[in-house]
N, C-alpha and C. Protein backbone atom coordinates (compact mmCIF):
# COMPACT_ATOMS: atom_id res chain seq x y z
N MET A 1 27.57 -2.59 -4.21
CA MET A 1 26.44 -2.57 -3.30
C MET A 1 25.63 -1.28 -3.52
N ALA A 2 24.33 -1.42 -3.61
CA ALA A 2 23.46 -0.27 -3.87
C ALA A 2 23.37 0.61 -2.63
N GLU A 3 23.29 1.90 -2.87
CA GLU A 3 23.08 2.85 -1.79
C GLU A 3 21.64 3.33 -1.85
N PHE A 4 21.05 3.49 -0.68
CA PHE A 4 19.65 3.88 -0.60
C PHE A 4 19.50 5.21 0.12
N VAL A 5 18.38 5.86 -0.14
CA VAL A 5 18.03 7.08 0.57
C VAL A 5 17.92 6.72 2.05
N THR A 6 18.57 7.49 2.89
CA THR A 6 18.50 7.25 4.32
C THR A 6 18.16 8.54 5.05
N GLY A 7 17.74 8.39 6.26
CA GLY A 7 17.43 9.53 7.10
C GLY A 7 17.98 9.28 8.48
N THR A 8 17.65 10.17 9.39
CA THR A 8 18.09 10.04 10.77
C THR A 8 16.87 10.17 11.67
N THR A 9 16.77 9.28 12.63
CA THR A 9 15.66 9.37 13.58
C THR A 9 15.91 10.52 14.54
N ARG A 10 14.93 10.85 15.29
CA ARG A 10 15.07 11.93 16.28
C ARG A 10 16.18 11.61 17.27
N GLY A 11 16.36 10.33 17.54
CA GLY A 11 17.40 9.89 18.46
C GLY A 11 18.79 9.82 17.84
N GLY A 12 18.90 10.10 16.54
CA GLY A 12 20.18 10.13 15.87
C GLY A 12 20.58 8.85 15.16
N ALA A 13 19.72 7.84 15.19
CA ALA A 13 20.03 6.57 14.51
C ALA A 13 19.73 6.69 13.01
N ALA A 14 20.52 6.00 12.21
CA ALA A 14 20.28 5.97 10.76
C ALA A 14 19.02 5.15 10.49
N TRP A 15 18.26 5.57 9.49
CA TRP A 15 17.02 4.90 9.13
C TRP A 15 16.86 4.91 7.62
N THR A 16 16.54 3.76 7.06
CA THR A 16 16.29 3.64 5.63
C THR A 16 14.79 3.44 5.41
N PRO A 17 14.09 4.44 4.90
CA PRO A 17 12.66 4.29 4.65
C PRO A 17 12.43 3.28 3.52
N LYS A 18 11.35 2.53 3.63
CA LYS A 18 10.96 1.59 2.59
C LYS A 18 9.57 2.02 2.11
N PHE A 19 9.52 2.34 0.84
CA PHE A 19 8.31 2.90 0.25
C PHE A 19 7.40 1.82 -0.34
N VAL A 20 6.09 2.07 -0.31
CA VAL A 20 5.13 1.10 -0.84
C VAL A 20 5.41 0.90 -2.33
N GLU A 21 5.52 -0.34 -2.71
CA GLU A 21 5.81 -0.70 -4.10
C GLU A 21 4.58 -1.31 -4.77
N SER A 22 3.94 -2.24 -4.07
CA SER A 22 2.78 -2.91 -4.66
C SER A 22 1.94 -3.58 -3.58
N ILE A 23 0.73 -3.99 -3.99
CA ILE A 23 -0.17 -4.74 -3.13
C ILE A 23 -0.61 -5.97 -3.90
N ASP A 24 -0.46 -7.13 -3.29
CA ASP A 24 -0.89 -8.37 -3.91
C ASP A 24 -2.41 -8.46 -3.76
N GLN A 25 -3.12 -8.13 -4.83
CA GLN A 25 -4.57 -8.06 -4.76
C GLN A 25 -5.24 -9.43 -4.67
N LYS A 26 -4.51 -10.48 -4.96
CA LYS A 26 -5.07 -11.82 -4.78
C LYS A 26 -5.12 -12.19 -3.30
N MET A 27 -4.21 -11.63 -2.52
CA MET A 27 -4.16 -11.90 -1.08
C MET A 27 -4.98 -10.89 -0.27
N CYS A 28 -5.13 -9.68 -0.80
CA CYS A 28 -5.81 -8.61 -0.07
C CYS A 28 -7.28 -8.95 0.16
N ILE A 29 -7.76 -8.67 1.38
CA ILE A 29 -9.16 -8.93 1.71
C ILE A 29 -9.98 -7.64 1.77
N GLY A 30 -9.35 -6.50 1.48
CA GLY A 30 -10.07 -5.23 1.43
C GLY A 30 -10.58 -4.75 2.78
N CYS A 31 -9.88 -5.10 3.85
CA CYS A 31 -10.34 -4.73 5.20
C CYS A 31 -10.20 -3.24 5.49
N GLY A 32 -9.25 -2.56 4.82
CA GLY A 32 -9.08 -1.13 4.98
C GLY A 32 -8.16 -0.70 6.11
N ARG A 33 -7.54 -1.64 6.82
CA ARG A 33 -6.64 -1.26 7.92
C ARG A 33 -5.50 -0.39 7.42
N CYS A 34 -4.92 -0.77 6.29
CA CYS A 34 -3.79 -0.01 5.74
C CYS A 34 -4.22 1.40 5.36
N PHE A 35 -5.40 1.51 4.79
CA PHE A 35 -5.93 2.81 4.38
C PHE A 35 -6.11 3.72 5.60
N LYS A 36 -6.58 3.15 6.69
CA LYS A 36 -6.86 3.93 7.89
C LYS A 36 -5.60 4.47 8.55
N VAL A 37 -4.48 3.76 8.45
CA VAL A 37 -3.25 4.24 9.11
C VAL A 37 -2.45 5.19 8.23
N CYS A 38 -2.78 5.27 6.96
CA CYS A 38 -2.02 6.13 6.04
C CYS A 38 -2.75 7.46 5.87
N GLY A 39 -2.11 8.52 6.31
CA GLY A 39 -2.70 9.84 6.18
C GLY A 39 -2.15 10.60 4.98
N ARG A 40 -1.52 9.89 4.04
CA ARG A 40 -0.83 10.54 2.93
C ARG A 40 -1.51 10.36 1.58
N ASP A 41 -2.71 9.78 1.54
CA ASP A 41 -3.46 9.57 0.31
C ASP A 41 -2.69 8.68 -0.69
N VAL A 42 -2.07 7.63 -0.16
CA VAL A 42 -1.28 6.71 -0.99
C VAL A 42 -2.15 5.58 -1.53
N LEU A 43 -3.12 5.13 -0.74
CA LEU A 43 -3.92 3.95 -1.07
C LEU A 43 -5.37 4.29 -1.38
N GLU A 44 -6.03 3.38 -2.10
CA GLU A 44 -7.47 3.53 -2.34
C GLU A 44 -8.09 2.15 -2.47
N LEU A 45 -9.35 2.06 -2.09
CA LEU A 45 -10.11 0.83 -2.22
C LEU A 45 -10.72 0.79 -3.61
N ILE A 46 -10.54 -0.33 -4.29
CA ILE A 46 -11.12 -0.49 -5.63
C ILE A 46 -11.97 -1.76 -5.66
N GLY A 47 -12.79 -1.86 -6.66
CA GLY A 47 -13.59 -3.05 -6.86
C GLY A 47 -13.06 -3.84 -8.05
N ILE A 48 -13.20 -5.14 -7.99
CA ILE A 48 -12.82 -6.01 -9.10
C ILE A 48 -14.05 -6.84 -9.47
N THR A 49 -14.39 -6.82 -10.76
CA THR A 49 -15.55 -7.57 -11.23
C THR A 49 -15.21 -9.04 -11.39
N GLU A 50 -16.22 -9.82 -11.68
CA GLU A 50 -16.05 -11.26 -11.92
C GLU A 50 -15.09 -11.52 -13.08
N ASP A 51 -15.07 -10.58 -14.05
CA ASP A 51 -14.19 -10.72 -15.22
C ASP A 51 -12.79 -10.16 -14.97
N GLY A 52 -12.54 -9.59 -13.77
CA GLY A 52 -11.23 -9.04 -13.46
C GLY A 52 -11.06 -7.58 -13.79
N ASP A 53 -12.14 -6.93 -14.21
CA ASP A 53 -12.07 -5.50 -14.53
C ASP A 53 -12.09 -4.68 -13.24
N ILE A 54 -11.40 -3.54 -13.26
CA ILE A 54 -11.36 -2.65 -12.10
C ILE A 54 -12.51 -1.66 -12.21
N VAL A 55 -13.27 -1.55 -11.12
CA VAL A 55 -14.40 -0.62 -11.05
C VAL A 55 -14.35 0.10 -9.71
N ASP A 56 -15.23 1.06 -9.52
CA ASP A 56 -15.36 1.73 -8.23
C ASP A 56 -15.69 0.67 -7.17
N ALA A 57 -15.13 0.83 -6.00
CA ALA A 57 -15.32 -0.16 -4.94
C ALA A 57 -16.79 -0.36 -4.57
N PHE A 58 -17.60 0.67 -4.78
CA PHE A 58 -19.00 0.58 -4.40
C PHE A 58 -19.95 0.36 -5.57
N ASP A 59 -19.37 0.01 -6.72
CA ASP A 59 -20.14 -0.33 -7.91
C ASP A 59 -20.83 -1.67 -7.69
N ASP A 60 -22.05 -1.81 -8.16
CA ASP A 60 -22.79 -3.07 -8.00
C ASP A 60 -22.11 -4.24 -8.69
N GLU A 61 -21.27 -3.96 -9.69
CA GLU A 61 -20.58 -5.01 -10.43
C GLU A 61 -19.36 -5.57 -9.68
N ALA A 62 -18.92 -4.88 -8.64
CA ALA A 62 -17.73 -5.30 -7.89
C ALA A 62 -18.01 -6.59 -7.13
N GLU A 63 -17.26 -7.62 -7.46
CA GLU A 63 -17.37 -8.91 -6.78
C GLU A 63 -16.49 -8.94 -5.54
N LYS A 64 -15.40 -8.19 -5.60
CA LYS A 64 -14.42 -8.18 -4.53
C LYS A 64 -13.88 -6.77 -4.39
N LYS A 65 -13.59 -6.36 -3.16
CA LYS A 65 -12.96 -5.07 -2.89
C LYS A 65 -11.54 -5.34 -2.41
N VAL A 66 -10.60 -4.61 -2.98
CA VAL A 66 -9.20 -4.74 -2.58
C VAL A 66 -8.54 -3.36 -2.54
N MET A 67 -7.40 -3.30 -1.87
CA MET A 67 -6.67 -2.04 -1.81
C MET A 67 -5.74 -1.94 -3.01
N SER A 68 -5.48 -0.72 -3.42
CA SER A 68 -4.62 -0.45 -4.56
C SER A 68 -3.72 0.74 -4.22
N VAL A 69 -2.56 0.82 -4.87
CA VAL A 69 -1.68 1.97 -4.69
C VAL A 69 -2.21 3.08 -5.60
N LYS A 70 -2.64 4.17 -4.99
CA LYS A 70 -3.23 5.28 -5.72
C LYS A 70 -2.16 6.31 -6.11
N THR A 71 -1.39 6.76 -5.13
CA THR A 71 -0.40 7.80 -5.36
C THR A 71 0.89 7.42 -4.64
N ALA A 72 1.68 6.56 -5.26
CA ALA A 72 2.92 6.07 -4.64
C ALA A 72 3.87 7.20 -4.27
N GLY A 73 3.85 8.27 -5.03
CA GLY A 73 4.73 9.40 -4.77
C GLY A 73 4.47 10.12 -3.45
N ASN A 74 3.32 9.88 -2.84
CA ASN A 74 3.00 10.49 -1.55
C ASN A 74 3.55 9.69 -0.37
N CYS A 75 4.01 8.48 -0.62
CA CYS A 75 4.49 7.59 0.45
C CYS A 75 5.76 8.17 1.08
N ILE A 76 5.83 8.15 2.41
CA ILE A 76 7.02 8.63 3.12
C ILE A 76 7.89 7.49 3.64
N GLY A 77 7.51 6.25 3.36
CA GLY A 77 8.34 5.10 3.72
C GLY A 77 8.25 4.65 5.16
N CYS A 78 7.17 4.94 5.84
CA CYS A 78 7.04 4.57 7.25
C CYS A 78 6.68 3.11 7.46
N GLU A 79 6.11 2.47 6.45
CA GLU A 79 5.68 1.07 6.46
C GLU A 79 4.52 0.77 7.41
N SER A 80 3.82 1.79 7.87
CA SER A 80 2.68 1.56 8.76
C SER A 80 1.63 0.68 8.12
N CYS A 81 1.39 0.87 6.83
CA CYS A 81 0.37 0.08 6.14
C CYS A 81 0.71 -1.41 6.18
N GLY A 82 1.96 -1.74 5.96
CA GLY A 82 2.38 -3.13 5.99
C GLY A 82 2.35 -3.73 7.37
N LYS A 83 2.58 -2.91 8.38
CA LYS A 83 2.59 -3.41 9.75
C LYS A 83 1.21 -3.79 10.25
N VAL A 84 0.17 -3.16 9.71
CA VAL A 84 -1.20 -3.49 10.14
C VAL A 84 -1.88 -4.50 9.23
N CYS A 85 -1.24 -4.87 8.14
CA CYS A 85 -1.85 -5.80 7.18
C CYS A 85 -1.80 -7.23 7.70
N SER A 86 -2.97 -7.79 7.95
CA SER A 86 -3.05 -9.15 8.48
C SER A 86 -2.70 -10.21 7.44
N LYS A 87 -2.71 -9.86 6.17
CA LYS A 87 -2.42 -10.81 5.09
C LYS A 87 -1.02 -10.65 4.51
N ASN A 88 -0.28 -9.67 5.02
CA ASN A 88 1.11 -9.44 4.58
C ASN A 88 1.20 -9.33 3.05
N CYS A 89 0.32 -8.52 2.48
CA CYS A 89 0.28 -8.44 1.01
C CYS A 89 0.85 -7.15 0.43
N ILE A 90 1.45 -6.32 1.28
CA ILE A 90 2.02 -5.05 0.81
C ILE A 90 3.54 -5.17 0.73
N THR A 91 4.09 -4.81 -0.43
CA THR A 91 5.53 -4.86 -0.64
C THR A 91 6.11 -3.45 -0.53
N HIS A 92 7.18 -3.34 0.23
CA HIS A 92 7.91 -2.07 0.40
C HIS A 92 9.34 -2.25 -0.05
N LEU A 93 9.92 -1.22 -0.64
CA LEU A 93 11.32 -1.25 -1.08
C LEU A 93 11.99 0.07 -0.75
N PRO A 94 13.29 0.01 -0.42
CA PRO A 94 14.02 1.27 -0.25
C PRO A 94 14.24 1.91 -1.61
N GLN A 95 14.47 3.21 -1.61
CA GLN A 95 14.69 3.92 -2.86
C GLN A 95 16.19 4.14 -3.07
N ALA A 96 16.65 3.84 -4.25
CA ALA A 96 18.07 4.04 -4.56
C ALA A 96 18.42 5.52 -4.46
N ALA A 97 19.60 5.77 -3.94
CA ALA A 97 20.06 7.16 -3.77
C ALA A 97 20.49 7.75 -5.11
């Protein structure tokens, strides 16, 4: 059985953080709720062109705006982004110890 990084809550309970792994960009609607709750600079809004190329979210060529994992290493495993996602498109995983 795999062992994962764990912590302790202020109340003394064991807690296993689950870190952002990926975002399903086909399901993402680019609403920005996840971005707004994350104060750790983990996510960024990107644009996707008609051909599937990634561009700046505010580029005129962007057909769709979606969220992307910018800096996964900044994630603290709180899962707030996933809790506010109305499309359930964010995947979180615990980190092996």
